[in-house]
Amino acid sequence: MARKQTIRPEGEVRHSQLITTYGPGAMVDLPDCSVVIGGLNFWMYSPDQPPEEIDEPRLIAKLRQSLNVGSLRLRKPPVYDVGPGAQSRPGGIRSPEFPNWFVAQLDRTEMFDGKTYRSRPLVEGARLDTRKYIDADRKAHRVVPVRFVQSCPNGHLSDIDWREFVHRGKTTCRSTLWLDEAGAGNDFTEIFVRCSNPACMEKWNRRQLSEAKQKLKGDEDERPALGYCQGHRPWLGPFGQEACDNGKGKGGSYANRLLVRSASNAYFPELISAISIPEAIDAVREVISNHLKAFEKITSTAKLEVWLEDYAPDHIKDPLAGTAPALIFQALEAIRGGEDAPEKTEALKRQELRALVGPIDGLRRGTGSSRFEAENLDLAGKPAWFRKRVNRVLKVHQLREVMALLGFTRLEPVVSQIDGDPLDLGVKRAQIDVKEATWLPAVENLGEGIFLGFDPEAIRSWIKGDGASQHLSKHRDAFKTWNKEHGLTEDKFQWPGGAYLMLHSLAHLLITEAALDCGYGASAIKERIYAFDDIGYGILLYTGGSGSEGSLGGLVGLADRIDELLAMALERAALCSNDPFCASHEPNSELEKRYAHGAACHGCLLIAETSCERRNEFLDRALVIPTLIQHDAAFFTEDP
């Protein structure tokens, strides 16, 4: 018998990438084509591998509140099975091909206005023959997807109608279009679209791509170069189109905007993450999560009590013995996502900080799904300058971070509050499913970390000092301009505060220093900054991954000499390789327009954005250590 051919996927990504980088709606280049990652309606789970649920009650409660939905669950992305013996492989993610316009690899040289252009045919996918462009001599040429598409602030995405663009409106002309590029092809003023029809050339000549970026002058009769958005959502399939609303209340659409597929503003995932906090009910939740199917018909506490008494198997009954049925049913409903209207819950980071600064006994549970186990470090032998400011160091041997994807935006990112809650910037979150979400994709990262708690009185005293208060007033004024540029007001997004700026800057310095010694790259270490005057102040540096059971202890091992690590970080921060230019930057400078930065650049404070919770904003080295220009605004003024 002939061996059945194994069908392999067109491309592969890690689970974590499907949440952070290549989630639904993201454009991805594969070896032979370009696709847009399919929405949740295209996520297929194998019957042999049902969806794997992730239980994180605090995160689910916050997501229900953000989406204003009743029931909600978290699931890991599907796995495409290509192992031996697999007969059917329905699992995986179907991703529609996009864009559907291509540039043929047929190079010609053309002269226009004394300048030489590289000219290539620009063709629709429908005009290709077995994915090849056939020229006038019947020769086949391979094609590549065009790198320009169009989008709108609602996240809609579609191909540019290149015929309408070059002819400046509706046309019946079907002649071959050409893409003329001069230089490296990155300057839109040197990229032209041309119609090969001589009649069109006489009337329209060519059209410069830079015209697609020009804003309307306010004339209501003026048509934008790329037309108005039609609400296309190719990641949701052929029935994903919706009406585009420009938010003006008149039923109009946004004007389409030119978008480079590989540009950094093409896709901004909206993520919410939570660090698991141990609770007494965790062991019960673990049993339920591992045997959730057995609880399918349990709809009340009374039914649960009868089932546990007469029908439940021993491997479920025994671990639950001694726990009140009401608590078990409450945990079951929480895992199911609940059906009642979502309640207002405290910000996730505030809940985490209460646990991190609370009794250490509550952080010593290493069982259950929470996977959090911390040890308090004795600071008695640490130097005075260190103990004066740091009042707690935790060696976090185990931690679990759960990240969930709500949706995404294009053109502008979604900004979160300092406490981690999402902030409405007026940018509409694009849906990742054709219907109301009943589940969201999520991943869990297991790892380790270090928590530094800071003395609230030391921070308050520093903020009240003349040097710090005067320097922070510049940041305060610059923040008003930052808010204005982002379309925000003070009541929507409050100033993070001097304590946050200082702790955030210090965290970046510690990440850079720790990466030199702990065995992890700087991009593998992440931060969570806690600056709540009514609870406390702290920094959590942690690392982890979704493909392992934890980490090797390299980061935790630094905790024993955290004072030495901090001293080296401060010494390195005192002088930046870009000084005196870096140190002389003023946050409210109209020339540089870096309103979220003080003394901060790629030579000192800026790190990988995947490690930073604020996309490298709200940083100033002068708030941590005296610099060449600013001497009296630093939190650490004494030589370690």
Short mmCIF file of C-alpha atoms in Angstrom, two decimals, residues 218-483:
data_model
loop_
_atom_site.label_atom_id
_atom_site.label_comp_id
_atom_site.label_asym_id
_atom_site.label_seq_id
_atom_site.Cartn_x
_atom_site.Cartn_y
_atom_site.Cartn_z
CA GLY A 218 -11.24 69.41 5.37
CA ASP A 219 -13.25 69.68 2.15
CA GLU A 220 -16.28 67.39 2.53
CA ASP A 221 -16.28 66.66 -1.21
CA GLU A 222 -12.62 65.68 -1.23
CA ARG A 223 -12.06 61.95 -1.63
CA PRO A 224 -9.08 60.41 0.19
CA ALA A 225 -6.43 58.86 -2.02
CA LEU A 226 -7.20 55.34 -0.75
CA GLY A 227 -10.94 55.84 -0.38
CA TYR A 228 -13.02 55.13 2.69
CA CYS A 229 -12.80 52.01 4.83
CA GLN A 230 -15.27 49.24 4.01
CA GLY A 231 -14.79 47.38 7.29
CA HIS A 232 -12.92 44.34 5.96
CA ARG A 233 -11.56 41.87 8.52
CA PRO A 234 -9.79 39.15 6.53
CA TRP A 235 -8.59 37.32 9.64
CA LEU A 236 -12.22 36.40 10.38
CA GLY A 237 -12.89 34.96 6.93
CA PRO A 238 -15.27 35.94 4.10
CA PHE A 239 -18.09 36.84 6.51
CA GLY A 240 -15.97 39.02 8.78
CA GLN A 241 -16.84 42.37 7.20
CA GLU A 242 -18.55 44.97 9.40
CA ALA A 243 -19.54 48.60 9.14
CA CYS A 244 -16.72 51.04 9.85
CA ASP A 245 -17.69 53.83 12.25
CA ASN A 246 -15.52 56.93 12.46
CA GLY A 247 -17.02 57.84 15.83
CA LYS A 248 -18.47 61.17 14.71
CA GLY A 249 -22.06 59.98 15.09
CA LYS A 250 -22.94 60.57 11.44
CA GLY A 251 -22.55 56.99 10.26
CA GLY A 252 -19.41 57.74 8.26
CA SER A 253 -16.31 55.62 7.77
CA TYR A 254 -12.67 56.42 8.40
CA ALA A 255 -10.45 57.25 5.46
CA ASN A 256 -8.13 54.37 4.65
CA ARG A 257 -4.53 54.86 5.71
CA LEU A 258 -1.44 53.46 4.03
CA LEU A 259 0.21 50.70 6.05
CA VAL A 260 3.46 48.85 5.46
CA ARG A 261 2.90 45.19 6.33
CA SER A 262 6.15 44.88 8.27
CA ALA A 263 5.83 48.23 10.07
CA SER A 264 5.83 48.30 13.86
CA ASN A 265 2.39 49.98 13.93
CA ALA A 266 0.72 47.21 11.91
CA TYR A 267 -0.23 45.18 14.99
CA PHE A 268 -0.48 45.99 18.69
CA PRO A 269 -1.81 43.09 20.81
CA GLU A 270 -3.84 44.04 23.87
CA LEU A 271 -2.67 41.79 26.67
CA ILE A 272 -3.58 41.45 30.31
CA SER A 273 -1.32 39.40 32.52
CA ALA A 274 -1.44 38.29 36.13
CA ILE A 275 1.03 36.73 38.55
CA SER A 276 -0.66 33.84 40.33
CA ILE A 277 -1.16 34.46 44.05
CA PRO A 278 -1.44 31.39 46.34
CA GLU A 279 -4.77 30.86 48.09
CA ALA A 280 -6.08 28.14 50.37
CA ILE A 281 -8.62 27.07 47.76
CA ASP A 282 -5.88 26.38 45.15
CA ALA A 283 -5.68 22.65 45.91
CA VAL A 284 -9.45 22.31 45.37
CA ARG A 285 -9.31 24.26 42.13
CA GLU A 286 -6.47 22.03 40.94
CA VAL A 287 -8.57 18.89 41.40
CA ILE A 288 -11.53 20.43 39.60
CA SER A 289 -9.41 21.73 36.71
CA ASN A 290 -7.79 18.33 36.17
CA HIS A 291 -11.18 16.57 36.08
CA LEU A 292 -13.47 19.30 34.78
CA LYS A 293 -15.37 16.94 32.47
CA ALA A 294 -16.51 14.87 35.46
CA PHE A 295 -18.30 17.97 36.85
CA GLU A 296 -20.29 18.67 33.63
CA LYS A 297 -23.74 17.91 35.09
CA ILE A 298 -23.15 19.63 38.44
CA THR A 299 -25.36 22.74 38.42
CA SER A 300 -25.95 23.36 42.12
CA THR A 301 -24.42 22.80 45.54
CA ALA A 302 -27.10 20.20 46.34
CA LYS A 303 -26.30 18.12 43.23
CA LEU A 304 -22.60 18.40 44.01
CA GLU A 305 -23.14 17.13 47.56
CA VAL A 306 -25.10 14.09 46.36
CA TRP A 307 -22.58 13.36 43.61
CA LEU A 308 -19.62 13.52 45.97
CA GLU A 309 -21.36 11.27 48.43
CA ASP A 310 -22.61 8.54 46.09
CA TYR A 311 -21.05 8.74 42.64
CA ALA A 312 -17.71 10.59 42.60
CA PRO A 313 -14.65 8.38 42.03
CA ASP A 314 -12.15 8.11 44.85
CA HIS A 315 -9.40 10.03 43.00
CA ILE A 316 -11.73 13.07 43.04
CA LYS A 317 -13.57 12.49 46.33
CA ASP A 318 -10.52 11.92 48.52
CA PRO A 319 -8.63 15.19 47.70
CA LEU A 320 -11.85 17.16 48.24
CA ALA A 321 -12.69 15.55 51.57
CA GLY A 322 -13.02 18.09 54.37
CA THR A 323 -13.92 20.99 52.07
CA ALA A 324 -17.44 22.41 52.27
CA PRO A 325 -19.53 21.62 49.16
CA ALA A 326 -20.46 25.29 48.90
CA LEU A 327 -16.78 26.27 48.53
CA ILE A 328 -16.20 23.48 46.00
CA PHE A 329 -19.17 24.62 43.90
CA GLN A 330 -18.01 28.25 44.14
CA ALA A 331 -14.59 27.21 42.82
CA LEU A 332 -16.26 25.18 40.05
CA GLU A 333 -18.33 28.17 38.91
CA ALA A 334 -15.26 30.40 38.94
CA ILE A 335 -13.36 27.95 36.74
CA ARG A 336 -16.31 27.76 34.34
CA GLY A 337 -16.13 31.53 34.02
CA GLY A 338 -19.32 32.34 35.88
CA GLU A 339 -22.69 33.39 34.49
CA ASP A 340 -23.50 36.43 36.59
CA ALA A 341 -22.71 40.00 35.54
CA PRO A 342 -19.03 40.80 36.12
CA GLU A 343 -18.27 42.69 39.31
CA LYS A 344 -15.82 45.55 39.71
CA THR A 345 -12.55 44.08 40.92
CA GLU A 346 -9.39 45.65 42.27
CA ALA A 347 -6.54 46.13 39.80
CA LEU A 348 -4.41 43.02 39.40
CA LYS A 349 -1.15 44.71 40.34
CA ARG A 350 -2.64 46.09 43.54
CA GLN A 351 -3.74 42.57 44.53
CA GLU A 352 -0.26 41.24 43.76
CA LEU A 353 1.48 43.89 45.83
CA ARG A 354 -0.75 43.22 48.84
CA ALA A 355 0.42 39.61 48.74
CA LEU A 356 4.10 40.45 48.13
CA VAL A 357 4.32 42.85 51.08
CA GLY A 358 2.05 40.75 53.30
CA PRO A 359 2.87 37.82 55.62
CA ILE A 360 5.46 35.53 54.09
CA ASP A 361 3.51 32.44 55.20
CA GLY A 362 0.96 33.16 52.47
CA LEU A 363 3.67 32.95 49.81
CA ARG A 364 5.12 29.57 50.72
CA ARG A 365 2.71 27.37 48.82
CA GLY A 366 4.30 25.57 45.90
CA THR A 367 1.34 23.31 45.15
CA GLY A 368 -1.61 23.75 42.85
CA SER A 369 -1.74 25.82 39.70
CA SER A 370 -0.48 28.97 41.43
CA ARG A 371 3.11 27.68 41.40
CA PHE A 372 4.24 30.51 43.68
CA GLU A 373 6.84 29.91 46.33
CA ALA A 374 8.86 32.71 47.91
CA GLU A 375 11.49 32.96 50.64
CA ASN A 376 12.20 36.09 52.65
CA LEU A 377 15.87 37.14 52.59
CA ASP A 378 17.41 38.26 55.90
CA LEU A 379 18.69 41.82 55.40
CA ALA A 380 20.52 42.08 58.73
CA GLY A 381 23.94 41.71 57.12
CA LYS A 382 23.31 44.19 54.32
CA PRO A 383 24.97 47.65 54.34
CA ALA A 384 23.18 50.62 55.91
CA TRP A 385 22.66 52.51 52.66
CA PHE A 386 20.77 49.48 51.32
CA ARG A 387 18.62 48.80 54.41
CA LYS A 388 17.76 52.50 54.58
CA ARG A 389 15.81 52.18 51.36
CA VAL A 390 14.99 48.49 50.81
CA ASN A 391 12.90 46.81 53.50
CA ARG A 392 12.13 43.46 51.85
CA VAL A 393 13.81 41.10 49.38
CA LEU A 394 11.98 37.94 48.30
CA LYS A 395 13.63 35.03 46.55
CA VAL A 396 10.79 33.85 44.34
CA HIS A 397 11.73 30.24 43.60
CA GLN A 398 8.55 29.56 41.63
CA LEU A 399 6.04 31.84 39.98
CA ARG A 400 3.42 31.54 37.29
CA GLU A 401 2.40 34.32 34.94
CA VAL A 402 -0.76 33.95 32.83
CA MET A 403 -1.15 36.19 29.78
CA ALA A 404 -4.42 36.50 27.86
CA LEU A 405 -5.14 38.24 24.55
CA LEU A 406 -8.24 40.45 24.47
CA GLY A 407 -7.82 41.78 20.94
CA PHE A 408 -5.52 44.11 19.06
CA THR A 409 -5.27 47.56 17.53
CA ARG A 410 -3.50 48.99 14.53
CA LEU A 411 -1.79 52.34 14.02
CA GLU A 412 -1.93 53.22 17.75
CA PRO A 413 -1.23 50.94 20.74
CA VAL A 414 -3.55 50.46 23.69
CA VAL A 415 -2.08 52.13 26.75
CA SER A 416 -2.65 50.60 30.17
CA GLN A 417 -2.97 52.36 33.48
CA ILE A 418 -0.09 52.20 35.93
CA ASP A 419 -2.07 49.61 37.92
CA GLY A 420 -2.31 47.39 34.81
CA ASP A 421 -5.94 48.07 33.89
CA PRO A 422 -6.50 48.93 30.19
CA LEU A 423 -7.01 52.56 29.28
CA ASP A 424 -9.40 53.75 26.58
CA LEU A 425 -7.43 55.87 24.12
CA GLY A 426 -10.28 56.15 21.64
CA VAL A 427 -8.63 53.43 19.55
CA LYS A 428 -11.14 50.67 18.93
CA ARG A 429 -10.05 47.19 19.88
CA ALA A 430 -10.44 44.86 16.90
CA GLN A 431 -12.29 41.61 17.60
CA ILE A 432 -10.51 38.27 17.31
CA ASP A 433 -13.72 36.26 16.83
CA VAL A 434 -16.81 36.75 14.69
CA LYS A 435 -19.07 36.52 17.73
CA GLU A 436 -18.97 37.53 21.36
CA ALA A 437 -16.02 35.90 23.04
CA THR A 438 -16.77 32.95 25.33
CA TRP A 439 -13.08 32.10 25.62
CA LEU A 440 -9.78 33.83 25.06
CA PRO A 441 -6.35 32.48 24.10
CA ALA A 442 -3.85 32.47 26.91
CA VAL A 443 -0.48 31.04 27.88
CA GLU A 444 1.12 30.36 31.24
CA ASN A 445 4.79 31.05 31.84
CA LEU A 446 6.57 29.32 34.69
CA GLY A 447 9.71 30.82 36.11
CA GLU A 448 11.47 32.56 38.99
CA GLY A 449 12.19 36.07 40.17
CA ILE A 450 13.31 38.61 42.76
CA PHE A 451 11.07 41.09 44.56
CA LEU A 452 12.46 44.26 46.11
CA GLY A 453 10.22 46.14 48.52
CA PHE A 454 11.09 49.77 49.30
CA ASP A 455 10.56 51.72 52.50
CA PRO A 456 7.53 53.99 51.89
CA GLU A 457 8.87 56.65 54.27
CA ALA A 458 12.19 56.80 52.41
CA ILE A 459 10.38 57.33 49.11
CA ARG A 460 8.01 59.94 50.54
CA SER A 461 10.91 61.83 52.10
CA TRP A 462 12.81 61.78 48.79
CA ILE A 463 9.82 63.09 46.83
CA LYS A 464 9.39 65.99 49.26
CA GLY A 465 13.04 67.05 48.85
CA ASP A 466 13.71 70.28 46.98
CA GLY A 467 15.87 68.74 44.28
CA ALA A 468 13.48 65.89 43.50
CA SER A 469 10.33 68.03 43.64
CA GLN A 470 11.79 70.64 41.27
CA HIS A 471 12.98 68.04 38.76
CA LEU A 472 9.74 66.11 38.98
CA SER A 473 7.80 69.29 38.23
CA LYS A 474 9.42 69.26 34.77
CA HIS A 475 8.17 65.71 34.26
CA ARG A 476 4.77 66.79 35.51
CA ASP A 477 4.56 69.57 32.92
CA ALA A 478 5.87 67.29 30.17
CA PHE A 479 3.23 64.70 31.03
CA LYS A 480 0.49 67.20 30.28
CA THR A 481 1.91 67.57 26.78
CA TRP A 482 2.24 63.77 26.50
CA ASN A 483 -1.43 63.40 27.44
#
